[in-house]
Short mmCIF file of C-alpha atoms in Angstrom, two decimals:
data_model
loop_
_atom_site.label_atom_id
_atom_site.label_comp_id
_atom_site.label_asym_id
_atom_site.label_seq_id
_atom_site.Cartn_x
_atom_site.Cartn_y
_atom_site.Cartn_z
CA MET A 1 18.32 -53.91 56.64
CA THR A 2 14.77 -54.20 58.01
CA GLN A 3 12.03 -55.52 55.76
CA THR A 4 10.17 -52.21 56.03
CA PHE A 5 13.24 -50.16 55.04
CA ARG A 6 14.09 -52.60 52.23
CA SER A 7 10.53 -52.29 50.91
CA LYS A 8 10.74 -48.49 51.03
CA ILE A 9 13.89 -48.57 48.90
CA GLU A 10 12.57 -51.23 46.53
CA TYR A 11 9.40 -49.31 45.76
CA GLY A 12 11.01 -45.86 45.84
CA ASP A 13 8.42 -45.05 48.47
CA PHE A 14 8.65 -41.29 49.00
CA GLN A 15 5.10 -40.12 49.71
CA THR A 16 4.24 -36.68 48.35
CA PRO A 17 3.14 -34.37 51.19
CA ILE A 18 -0.40 -33.02 50.79
CA GLU A 19 1.02 -29.47 50.92
CA LEU A 20 3.13 -30.10 47.81
CA ALA A 21 0.35 -32.00 46.02
CA GLU A 22 -1.98 -29.05 46.49
CA LYS A 23 0.62 -26.52 45.31
CA ILE A 24 1.16 -28.56 42.15
CA CYS A 25 -2.56 -28.87 41.43
CA HIS A 26 -3.06 -25.13 41.95
CA LYS A 27 -0.18 -24.49 39.53
CA LEU A 28 -1.87 -26.64 36.90
CA VAL A 29 -5.10 -24.67 37.33
CA GLU A 30 -3.11 -21.45 36.97
CA LEU A 31 -1.78 -22.80 33.66
CA GLY A 32 -5.33 -23.37 32.42
CA ILE A 33 -5.38 -27.15 32.80
CA LYS A 34 -8.92 -28.48 33.41
CA PRO A 35 -8.86 -32.26 33.16
CA ASP A 36 -11.91 -34.44 32.65
CA ILE A 37 -10.03 -37.59 33.68
CA ILE A 38 -7.32 -37.67 36.35
CA ILE A 39 -5.08 -40.74 36.65
CA GLU A 40 -2.52 -41.28 39.38
CA PRO A 41 -0.60 -44.42 38.34
CA THR A 42 1.16 -45.01 41.70
CA CYS A 43 -1.07 -43.17 44.14
CA GLY A 44 0.43 -44.33 47.47
CA LEU A 45 -1.60 -42.78 50.29
CA GLY A 46 -3.51 -40.72 47.74
CA ASN A 47 -2.45 -37.14 48.44
CA PHE A 48 -2.72 -36.14 44.78
CA ILE A 49 -6.17 -37.74 44.75
CA LYS A 50 -7.16 -35.74 47.82
CA ALA A 51 -5.87 -32.51 46.30
CA SER A 52 -7.60 -33.19 43.00
CA THR A 53 -11.03 -33.65 44.55
CA HIS A 54 -11.37 -29.96 45.50
CA ILE A 55 -8.90 -28.28 43.12
CA PHE A 56 -10.31 -29.91 39.97
CA PRO A 57 -14.08 -29.87 40.65
CA SER A 58 -14.90 -30.34 36.96
CA ALA A 59 -13.08 -33.68 36.72
CA ARG A 60 -15.52 -36.51 36.02
CA LYS A 61 -13.22 -39.37 37.06
CA ILE A 62 -10.31 -39.59 39.47
CA ILE A 63 -8.52 -42.94 39.11
CA GLY A 64 -5.80 -44.19 41.43
CA MET A 65 -3.61 -47.27 41.03
CA GLU A 66 -1.36 -48.66 43.76
CA ILE A 67 0.51 -51.93 44.33
CA ASN A 68 0.49 -51.65 48.14
CA GLN A 69 -2.83 -52.96 49.48
CA ASN A 70 -2.24 -51.25 52.83
CA TYR A 71 -2.28 -47.89 51.08
CA ILE A 72 -5.45 -48.83 49.22
CA ASN A 73 -7.08 -49.71 52.53
CA ALA A 74 -5.99 -46.40 54.07
CA ILE A 75 -7.53 -44.45 51.18
CA ASN A 76 -10.75 -46.46 51.37
CA ASN A 77 -11.02 -45.70 55.09
CA GLU A 78 -11.15 -41.96 54.53
CA GLU A 79 -14.77 -40.82 54.63
CA LEU A 80 -14.25 -37.73 52.49
CA LEU A 81 -12.79 -39.82 49.69
CA LEU A 82 -15.44 -42.50 50.03
CA ALA A 83 -18.13 -39.85 49.65
CA ASP A 84 -16.72 -38.68 46.32
CA LYS A 85 -18.19 -41.02 43.72
CA ARG A 86 -15.73 -39.82 41.06
CA ILE A 87 -12.89 -41.63 42.82
CA LYS A 88 -11.94 -45.17 41.89
CA VAL A 89 -8.88 -46.69 43.55
CA GLN A 90 -7.64 -50.21 42.85
CA GLN A 91 -4.65 -52.40 43.53
CA ALA A 92 -2.46 -52.83 40.45
CA ASP A 93 1.13 -53.55 39.51
CA PHE A 94 2.25 -50.73 37.21
CA PHE A 95 4.45 -53.09 35.19
CA GLN A 96 1.60 -55.54 34.56
CA PHE A 97 -1.36 -53.18 34.20
CA ASP A 98 -3.00 -52.55 30.80
CA TRP A 99 -2.51 -48.78 30.63
CA GLN A 100 -3.28 -48.68 26.93
CA SER A 101 -6.82 -49.93 27.46
CA LEU A 102 -7.43 -47.56 30.39
CA ILE A 103 -6.37 -44.51 28.42
CA ARG A 104 -8.22 -45.64 25.30
CA GLU A 105 -11.42 -45.90 27.35
CA ASN A 106 -10.93 -42.38 28.75
CA GLN A 107 -9.88 -40.27 25.79
CA GLU A 108 -11.21 -36.97 27.08
CA ASN A 109 -8.92 -34.31 28.51
CA ILE A 110 -6.56 -36.58 30.52
CA LEU A 111 -4.18 -35.61 33.32
CA ALA A 112 -1.68 -38.22 34.52
CA ILE A 113 -0.27 -36.91 37.79
CA GLY A 114 1.86 -38.21 40.63
CA ASN A 115 5.27 -39.28 41.78
CA PHE A 116 6.94 -42.42 40.42
CA PRO A 117 9.55 -44.36 42.48
CA TRP A 118 12.94 -42.69 42.87
CA VAL A 119 15.14 -45.78 42.61
CA THR A 120 17.52 -47.14 39.96
CA ASN A 121 17.54 -50.63 38.52
CA SER A 122 21.10 -51.15 39.79
CA ARG A 123 19.99 -50.26 43.33
CA GLN A 124 17.20 -52.81 42.97
CA GLY A 125 19.85 -55.37 42.08
CA VAL A 126 21.80 -54.61 45.25
CA ILE A 127 18.77 -55.30 47.47
CA HIS A 128 17.42 -58.06 45.20
CA GLY A 129 14.29 -56.02 44.53
CA VAL A 130 11.64 -57.21 42.09
CA ASN A 131 9.80 -53.93 41.52
CA LEU A 132 11.12 -53.68 37.96
CA PRO A 133 9.87 -53.96 34.39
CA LEU A 134 10.78 -56.95 32.26
CA LYS A 135 14.29 -56.44 30.92
CA SER A 136 14.41 -54.83 27.49
CA ASN A 137 16.58 -52.30 25.68
CA PHE A 138 13.92 -49.61 26.06
CA GLN A 139 16.50 -46.81 25.76
CA LYS A 140 17.70 -48.16 22.38
CA LEU A 141 21.31 -48.21 23.62
CA ASN A 142 24.06 -49.60 21.45
CA GLY A 143 26.26 -52.44 22.66
CA LEU A 144 29.14 -50.31 23.98
CA ASP A 145 26.85 -48.03 26.00
CA ALA A 146 25.22 -51.04 27.61
CA ILE A 147 28.60 -52.64 28.31
CA THR A 148 30.06 -49.55 29.97
CA GLY A 149 27.15 -49.02 32.33
CA LYS A 150 24.91 -46.51 30.56
CA SER A 151 22.11 -49.05 30.70
CA ASN A 152 21.59 -48.23 34.39
CA PHE A 153 18.35 -46.28 34.66
CA ASP A 154 15.85 -44.88 37.12
CA VAL A 155 12.75 -47.03 37.37
CA SER A 156 10.72 -43.81 37.07
CA GLU A 157 12.31 -43.23 33.66
CA TRP A 158 10.89 -46.50 32.36
CA MET A 159 7.47 -45.73 33.88
CA LEU A 160 7.40 -42.23 32.40
CA ILE A 161 8.30 -43.57 28.98
CA ARG A 162 5.50 -46.12 29.13
CA ILE A 163 2.88 -43.53 30.12
CA VAL A 164 4.09 -41.13 27.43
CA GLN A 165 3.80 -43.81 24.78
CA TYR A 166 0.07 -44.00 25.47
CA LEU A 167 -0.70 -40.34 26.26
CA GLN A 168 0.99 -38.87 23.19
CA LYS A 169 -1.85 -39.80 20.82
CA TYR A 170 -4.45 -37.93 22.83
CA HIS A 171 -5.19 -34.49 24.22
CA ALA A 172 -3.43 -35.17 27.50
CA TYR A 173 -1.16 -33.77 30.19
CA LEU A 174 1.59 -35.37 32.25
CA ALA A 175 2.46 -33.72 35.58
CA MET A 176 4.94 -35.88 37.44
CA LEU A 177 7.51 -35.33 40.18
CA CYS A 178 10.90 -36.80 39.26
CA LYS A 179 14.63 -36.25 39.39
CA THR A 180 15.69 -33.42 37.10
CA SER A 181 18.07 -35.77 35.31
CA VAL A 182 15.17 -38.13 34.60
CA SER A 183 13.11 -35.30 33.10
CA ARG A 184 15.90 -34.63 30.59
CA LYS A 185 16.22 -38.32 29.77
CA LEU A 186 12.51 -38.42 29.04
CA LEU A 187 12.84 -35.41 26.74
CA ASN A 188 15.71 -37.18 24.99
CA TYR A 189 13.50 -40.22 24.49
CA ILE A 190 10.59 -38.15 23.18
CA HIS A 191 12.92 -36.38 20.76
CA ALA A 192 14.66 -39.56 19.60
CA GLN A 193 11.36 -41.38 19.01
CA LYS A 194 9.72 -38.32 17.38
CA ILE A 195 6.78 -38.54 19.78
CA SER A 196 4.25 -35.74 19.41
CA LEU A 197 4.74 -33.05 22.06
CA GLU A 198 3.04 -29.68 22.22
CA TYR A 199 4.80 -28.23 25.25
CA CYS A 200 7.20 -29.22 28.03
CA ALA A 201 8.34 -27.47 31.22
CA THR A 202 10.00 -28.27 34.53
CA TYR A 203 9.58 -26.50 37.86
CA LYS A 204 12.30 -27.02 40.44
CA ILE A 205 11.17 -28.67 43.66
CA ASP A 206 12.95 -28.56 47.02
CA ALA A 207 13.46 -32.32 47.42
CA LYS A 208 15.30 -31.84 50.72
CA LYS A 209 12.34 -30.00 52.22
CA TYR A 210 9.59 -32.29 50.98
CA PHE A 211 11.31 -35.68 50.80
CA GLY A 212 14.52 -35.39 52.82
CA ALA A 213 16.44 -36.27 49.64
CA ASN A 214 19.65 -34.59 48.45
CA VAL A 215 18.79 -34.66 44.77
CA ASP A 216 17.81 -32.16 42.09
CA ALA A 217 14.10 -32.71 41.53
CA CYS A 218 11.32 -31.06 39.60
CA LEU A 219 7.72 -31.13 38.53
CA LEU A 220 7.76 -32.29 34.92
CA LEU A 221 4.87 -31.00 32.82
CA CYS A 222 4.18 -32.27 29.31
CA LYS A 223 1.26 -31.37 27.06
CA PHE A 224 0.52 -33.82 24.26
CA ASP A 225 -1.50 -33.80 21.09
CA SER A 226 -1.36 -35.79 17.88
CA ILE A 227 0.47 -33.34 15.60
CA SER A 228 3.03 -31.11 17.41
CA HIS A 229 6.74 -31.85 17.62
CA ASN A 230 8.09 -29.10 19.88
CA TYR A 231 11.24 -30.59 21.38
CA PHE A 232 12.19 -27.99 23.94
CA CYS A 233 11.61 -27.58 27.66
CA ASP A 234 11.17 -24.37 29.63
CA VAL A 235 12.97 -24.55 32.98
CA PHE A 236 11.61 -22.59 35.97
CA ASN A 237 13.38 -22.21 39.31
CA ASN A 238 10.20 -22.87 41.30
CA LEU A 239 6.44 -23.14 40.97
CA LYS A 240 5.98 -19.37 41.30
CA ASP A 241 8.75 -18.24 38.94
CA LYS A 242 7.69 -16.46 35.74
CA ASN A 243 11.18 -16.32 34.23
CA TYR A 244 12.65 -19.36 32.55
CA GLN A 245 15.55 -20.69 30.57
CA ARG A 246 14.87 -22.98 27.61
CA ILE A 247 16.64 -26.23 26.85
CA GLY A 248 16.41 -27.66 23.35
CA TYR A 249 18.28 -29.47 20.60
CA LYS A 250 21.09 -28.67 18.21
CA ASP A 251 22.21 -31.48 15.90
CA ASN A 252 20.65 -34.00 18.31
CA ILE A 253 22.61 -32.57 21.27
CA LEU A 254 20.51 -31.29 24.17
CA VAL A 255 21.45 -27.65 24.84
CA LYS A 256 21.10 -26.28 28.36
CA ASP A 257 20.33 -22.68 27.39
CA VAL A 258 18.98 -22.19 23.87
CA PHE A 259 18.90 -18.39 24.16
CA VAL A 260 22.59 -18.06 25.09
CA PHE A 261 23.62 -20.79 22.66
CA ASN A 262 21.95 -19.05 19.71
CA LYS A 263 24.10 -15.96 20.36
CA LEU A 264 27.24 -18.07 20.09
CA LYS A 265 26.17 -20.66 17.54
CA ASP A 266 28.89 -19.58 15.09
CA LEU A 267 31.36 -21.18 17.54
CA TYR A 268 29.60 -24.53 17.30
CA ALA A 269 31.05 -27.24 15.09
CA LEU A 270 30.25 -30.89 14.49
CA ASP A 271 33.97 -31.42 13.89
CA SER A 272 36.11 -28.73 15.47
CA GLY A 273 39.40 -30.27 14.30
CA GLU A 274 40.83 -30.44 17.81
CA LYS A 275 39.66 -33.55 19.64
CA TRP A 276 39.37 -33.95 23.38
CA ARG A 277 40.48 -37.33 24.64
CA SER A 278 39.76 -39.30 27.77
CA GLY A 279 42.46 -40.41 30.21
CA ILE A 280 43.59 -43.99 30.69
CA LYS A 281 41.13 -46.66 31.79
CA HIS A 282 42.60 -49.82 33.31
CA ASP A 283 40.17 -50.87 36.11
CA CYS A 284 42.94 -52.29 38.28
CA SER A 285 44.53 -49.53 40.34
CA ASP A 286 46.14 -51.87 42.89
CA VAL A 287 48.36 -53.31 40.16
CA MET A 288 48.55 -50.60 37.49
CA GLU A 289 49.02 -47.51 39.68
CA LEU A 290 52.19 -46.94 41.67
CA SER A 291 53.36 -44.51 44.34
CA LYS A 292 56.98 -43.34 44.31
CA ILE A 293 58.56 -42.97 47.73
CA ASN A 294 62.31 -42.32 48.02
CA ASP A 295 62.77 -43.51 44.42
CA ILE A 296 61.00 -46.78 45.19
CA TYR A 297 57.75 -47.75 43.46
CA ILE A 298 55.00 -49.27 45.63
CA ASN A 299 51.73 -50.60 44.24
CA GLY A 300 48.28 -50.50 45.81
CA LEU A 301 48.87 -53.89 47.39
CA GLY A 302 51.77 -52.48 49.39
CA GLU A 303 54.37 -54.36 47.31
CA ILE A 304 57.69 -52.91 46.20
CA VAL A 305 57.72 -52.88 42.41
CA ASP A 306 60.99 -53.28 40.49
CA ILE A 307 60.28 -52.99 36.78
CA GLU A 308 61.69 -51.16 33.75
CA GLU A 309 60.99 -47.42 33.49
CA LYS A 310 59.95 -47.71 29.84
CA PHE A 311 56.28 -48.40 30.60
CA ILE A 312 55.94 -46.18 33.69
CA PHE A 313 54.45 -42.69 33.24
CA PRO A 314 53.63 -39.87 35.69
CA LEU A 315 49.92 -39.87 36.55
CA ILE A 316 47.75 -36.95 37.57
CA LYS A 317 44.34 -37.86 38.97
CA GLY A 318 41.16 -35.95 38.15
CA SER A 319 40.89 -34.43 41.62
CA ASN A 320 44.39 -32.95 41.27
CA VAL A 321 43.55 -31.53 37.85
CA ALA A 322 40.41 -29.90 39.29
CA GLN A 323 42.38 -28.39 42.17
CA GLY A 324 45.34 -27.24 40.08
CA ARG A 325 47.89 -29.61 41.62
CA THR A 326 49.51 -30.54 38.33
CA GLN A 327 53.19 -29.60 38.45
CA VAL A 328 54.51 -32.56 40.42
CA THR A 329 53.21 -35.98 41.34
CA ASN A 330 54.23 -39.07 43.24
CA ARG A 331 51.67 -41.15 41.34
CA TYR A 332 52.58 -43.25 38.31
CA VAL A 333 50.79 -45.68 36.04
CA LEU A 334 51.85 -48.67 34.00
CA VAL A 335 50.97 -48.04 30.32
CA THR A 336 51.06 -51.34 28.47
CA GLN A 337 50.03 -50.15 25.00
CA ARG A 338 50.61 -47.18 22.73
CA PHE A 339 47.30 -47.62 20.92
CA ILE A 340 44.10 -49.55 21.58
CA GLY A 341 44.28 -53.16 20.50
CA GLU A 342 48.08 -53.28 20.28
CA SER A 343 49.54 -56.66 21.17
CA THR A 344 51.28 -56.68 24.54
CA GLU A 345 53.40 -59.76 23.83
CA TYR A 346 56.42 -57.66 22.87
CA ILE A 347 56.73 -56.47 26.48
CA LYS A 348 58.19 -59.83 27.54
CA ASN A 349 61.15 -59.29 25.19
CA ILE A 350 62.02 -55.64 25.80
CA ALA A 351 60.92 -55.36 29.44
CA PRO A 352 60.95 -58.84 31.02
CA LYS A 353 60.59 -57.56 34.59
CA THR A 354 57.47 -55.65 33.58
CA TRP A 355 56.05 -58.73 31.87
CA ASN A 356 56.81 -60.89 34.91
CA TYR A 357 55.09 -58.32 37.12
CA LEU A 358 51.97 -58.39 34.92
CA GLU A 359 51.88 -62.18 34.84
CA PHE A 360 52.40 -62.40 38.60
CA HIS A 361 49.28 -60.23 39.07
CA ALA A 362 47.34 -61.80 36.20
CA ASN A 363 44.57 -62.92 38.53
CA TYR A 364 43.72 -59.24 39.13
CA LEU A 365 44.06 -58.15 35.50
CA ASP A 366 42.40 -61.18 33.92
CA GLY A 367 39.56 -60.84 36.41
CA ARG A 368 38.53 -57.34 35.36
CA LYS A 369 34.77 -57.49 34.92
CA SER A 370 34.20 -54.95 32.16
CA LYS A 371 33.47 -56.61 28.83
CA ILE A 372 35.69 -54.10 27.01
CA TYR A 373 38.68 -56.23 28.02
CA HIS A 374 37.23 -59.38 26.53
CA ASN A 375 38.65 -60.39 23.14
CA ASN A 376 41.43 -57.83 23.52
CA PRO A 377 45.14 -58.48 24.10
CA ARG A 378 46.04 -59.58 27.60
CA PHE A 379 46.76 -56.73 30.04
CA SER A 380 45.01 -54.22 27.74
CA ILE A 381 44.15 -50.66 28.72
CA PHE A 382 41.89 -48.07 27.08
CA GLY A 383 42.08 -44.34 26.50
CA VAL A 384 45.51 -44.51 24.87
CA GLY A 385 46.86 -43.37 21.51
CA ASN A 386 49.55 -41.18 19.93
CA TYR A 387 48.02 -38.20 21.76
CA THR A 388 48.85 -39.83 25.12
CA PHE A 389 52.57 -39.39 24.51
CA LEU A 390 52.63 -35.77 23.34
CA PRO A 391 54.49 -33.48 25.76
CA TRP A 392 51.90 -30.73 26.33
CA LYS A 393 48.28 -31.07 27.38
CA ILE A 394 45.33 -28.99 28.48
CA ALA A 395 43.25 -31.01 30.92
CA ILE A 396 39.96 -30.75 32.79
CA CYS A 397 38.20 -33.14 35.17
CA GLY A 398 34.74 -34.21 34.05
CA LEU A 399 33.40 -34.79 37.57
CA TYR A 400 33.70 -31.25 38.93
CA LYS A 401 31.08 -28.56 38.53
CA LYS A 402 33.32 -25.85 37.14
CA LEU A 403 35.36 -25.07 34.05
CA ASN A 404 38.95 -25.25 35.26
CA PHE A 405 41.38 -25.92 32.41
CA GLN A 406 44.98 -26.73 33.34
CA LEU A 407 48.10 -26.49 31.18
CA ILE A 408 50.35 -29.47 31.93
CA GLY A 409 53.78 -30.33 30.58
CA THR A 410 56.11 -33.26 31.09
CA ILE A 411 57.17 -34.56 34.50
CA ASP A 412 60.59 -36.20 34.86
CA ASN A 413 61.01 -35.73 31.09
CA LYS A 414 58.04 -38.00 30.45
CA PRO A 415 54.61 -37.10 29.09
CA THR A 416 51.99 -36.80 31.81
CA VAL A 417 48.97 -39.08 31.66
CA PHE A 418 45.59 -38.97 33.42
CA ASP A 419 42.91 -41.23 34.83
CA ASP A 420 39.65 -41.69 32.95
CA THR A 421 37.83 -38.88 34.78
CA VAL A 422 39.98 -36.39 32.86
CA TYR A 423 39.59 -35.03 29.34
CA PHE A 424 42.50 -33.39 27.54
CA LEU A 425 43.81 -31.82 24.36
CA ALA A 426 47.36 -32.81 23.38
CA PHE A 427 50.01 -30.63 21.71
CA ASP A 428 53.54 -31.20 20.46
CA ASN A 429 54.73 -27.71 21.49
CA GLU A 430 54.21 -25.36 24.41
CA GLN A 431 53.29 -22.31 22.31
CA SER A 432 50.25 -23.94 20.74
CA ALA A 433 49.13 -25.25 24.11
CA GLU A 434 49.41 -21.82 25.73
CA GLN A 435 47.37 -20.18 22.97
CA ALA A 436 44.68 -22.86 23.27
CA LEU A 437 44.54 -22.20 27.01
CA ILE A 438 43.97 -18.47 26.41
CA ILE A 439 41.07 -19.34 24.11
CA LEU A 440 39.53 -21.91 26.45
CA THR A 441 39.66 -19.58 29.47
CA SER A 442 38.05 -16.68 27.60
CA THR A 443 34.59 -15.42 28.60
CA LEU A 444 33.18 -16.48 25.24
CA ALA A 445 34.38 -20.06 25.70
CA SER A 446 32.94 -20.14 29.22
CA ASP A 447 29.58 -18.82 28.00
CA PHE A 448 29.53 -21.31 25.13
CA TYR A 449 30.25 -24.33 27.31
CA SER A 450 27.88 -23.13 30.05
CA SER A 451 25.05 -23.06 27.51
CA LEU A 452 25.63 -26.79 26.90
CA ILE A 453 26.61 -28.22 30.29
CA PHE A 454 24.05 -29.49 32.80
CA TRP A 455 25.91 -28.96 36.05
CA ASP A 456 23.64 -31.20 38.12
CA GLU A 457 24.77 -34.34 36.29
CA LYS A 458 27.19 -36.80 37.89
CA ARG A 459 29.75 -36.12 35.15
CA PRO A 460 28.70 -32.72 33.82
CA ILE A 461 31.71 -32.15 31.58
CA LYS A 462 31.92 -34.60 28.67
CA SER A 463 34.17 -34.91 25.64
CA SER A 464 31.08 -34.76 23.41
CA ILE A 465 30.44 -31.25 24.75
CA LEU A 466 34.06 -30.08 24.85
CA ASN A 467 34.45 -31.06 21.20
CA LYS A 468 31.57 -28.81 20.13
CA LEU A 469 33.63 -25.64 20.52
CA ASN A 470 35.44 -24.64 17.33
CA LEU A 471 38.70 -23.31 18.75
CA SER A 472 39.82 -21.91 15.40
CA ALA A 473 36.58 -19.93 15.01
CA LEU A 474 36.90 -18.58 18.54
CA ALA A 475 40.56 -17.71 17.95
CA GLN A 476 39.49 -15.57 14.99
CA ARG A 477 36.85 -13.86 17.12
CA LEU A 478 39.50 -13.11 19.75
CA ASN A 479 41.95 -11.96 17.06
CA LEU A 480 44.37 -14.72 17.94
CA VAL A 481 45.61 -15.63 14.50
CA GLN A 482 48.48 -17.88 15.48
CA SER A 483 47.97 -21.49 14.43
CA LEU A 484 46.72 -23.99 17.01
CA GLN A 485 48.46 -26.84 15.24
#
């Protein structure tokens, strides 16, 4: 990796084309925004500054901050910018700069505009980048979320949060290009912290066209004051679109389409009775997952595995669930517990070959990095309970961008299990499972879930969303009175 390319990644250096900067500024004028003070916190080559000089003629100050001195020099070498006495550009590290003092000194109608770095903190770790804030639990995550990886964040998310913390007390606007997912995370933060917000909107941007990036991106617009608490966001398909869909909150859950959701809100339940579960998590597929070829089990290391059948169960992966390949499988998984936290010591007595196999590969299993395995019985797994061993299941893969529920029974007279990309409902009889499938594949169920699911997310379908549909209430609406139990 060249130093130049490494630096581009580290600083999320995607310069905003002047064409796009001007379109955004014109849009702000169209919306009636007339700033007195314009601040671009990471101005780069200054295209938003250039656009602002002629699109916002009433602005008294145009302030640009940039860590890269070469960019500062390039801006200072442009005669048109040098001639505009309103412009002040200086070198500054965003993470060290005193933004609070700057904003306090310029309390008039403020517009913070620009394009923060599009890079995650985990990516910075890979390249040993230092363009990061001091480590802190700024998202207020609990211990489990941090342990399981939810603490990974876009650097722009941290920067947006910091700017919002200072702007929210004043009559101010934020107009920032960012990933669409980051815009929602910022709204979540504003909502959770009860920060004053008068209005919020996003306008979809063609990131492929302007930045060569295959990512959902938008212009995020926030209007702040000191009293309003309007926690919704109007979503437009582009800068010219007049029609919008509104995202907002219901019981602290962000809803993708408030208008559709409100029509179906009688189907919403904090506790629907039926609970979607996640598939098995073991983090050691080479040892725990087996292929069956000519009645011989082979693990991911290419070894023939001769162990008792008692702990071996047919496995269907998330991709197969999504594609409807669920009737047969040659994949199997070793299930060492029947509930989370159960001691595994008993395996050595009732299935000695299985225990010997686990001990022989202990270096793999004991070396699993996730902290969830620490202080738990040796050879533990997660995503297991009584529901795992029921004979009938309705399953869906969380990674795919469609609602595709599959009814799955036993294979080889054993209950089918799934990997941890799959969510499922479990039933002890086929009739109940079939009725649940009819309900889940109804148009009303599809509309309900579609009002909640953000399809651009890496894992759009989540158990927290699936569990919000009250199947019993929907069964009554569909005149399906037979019990789901």
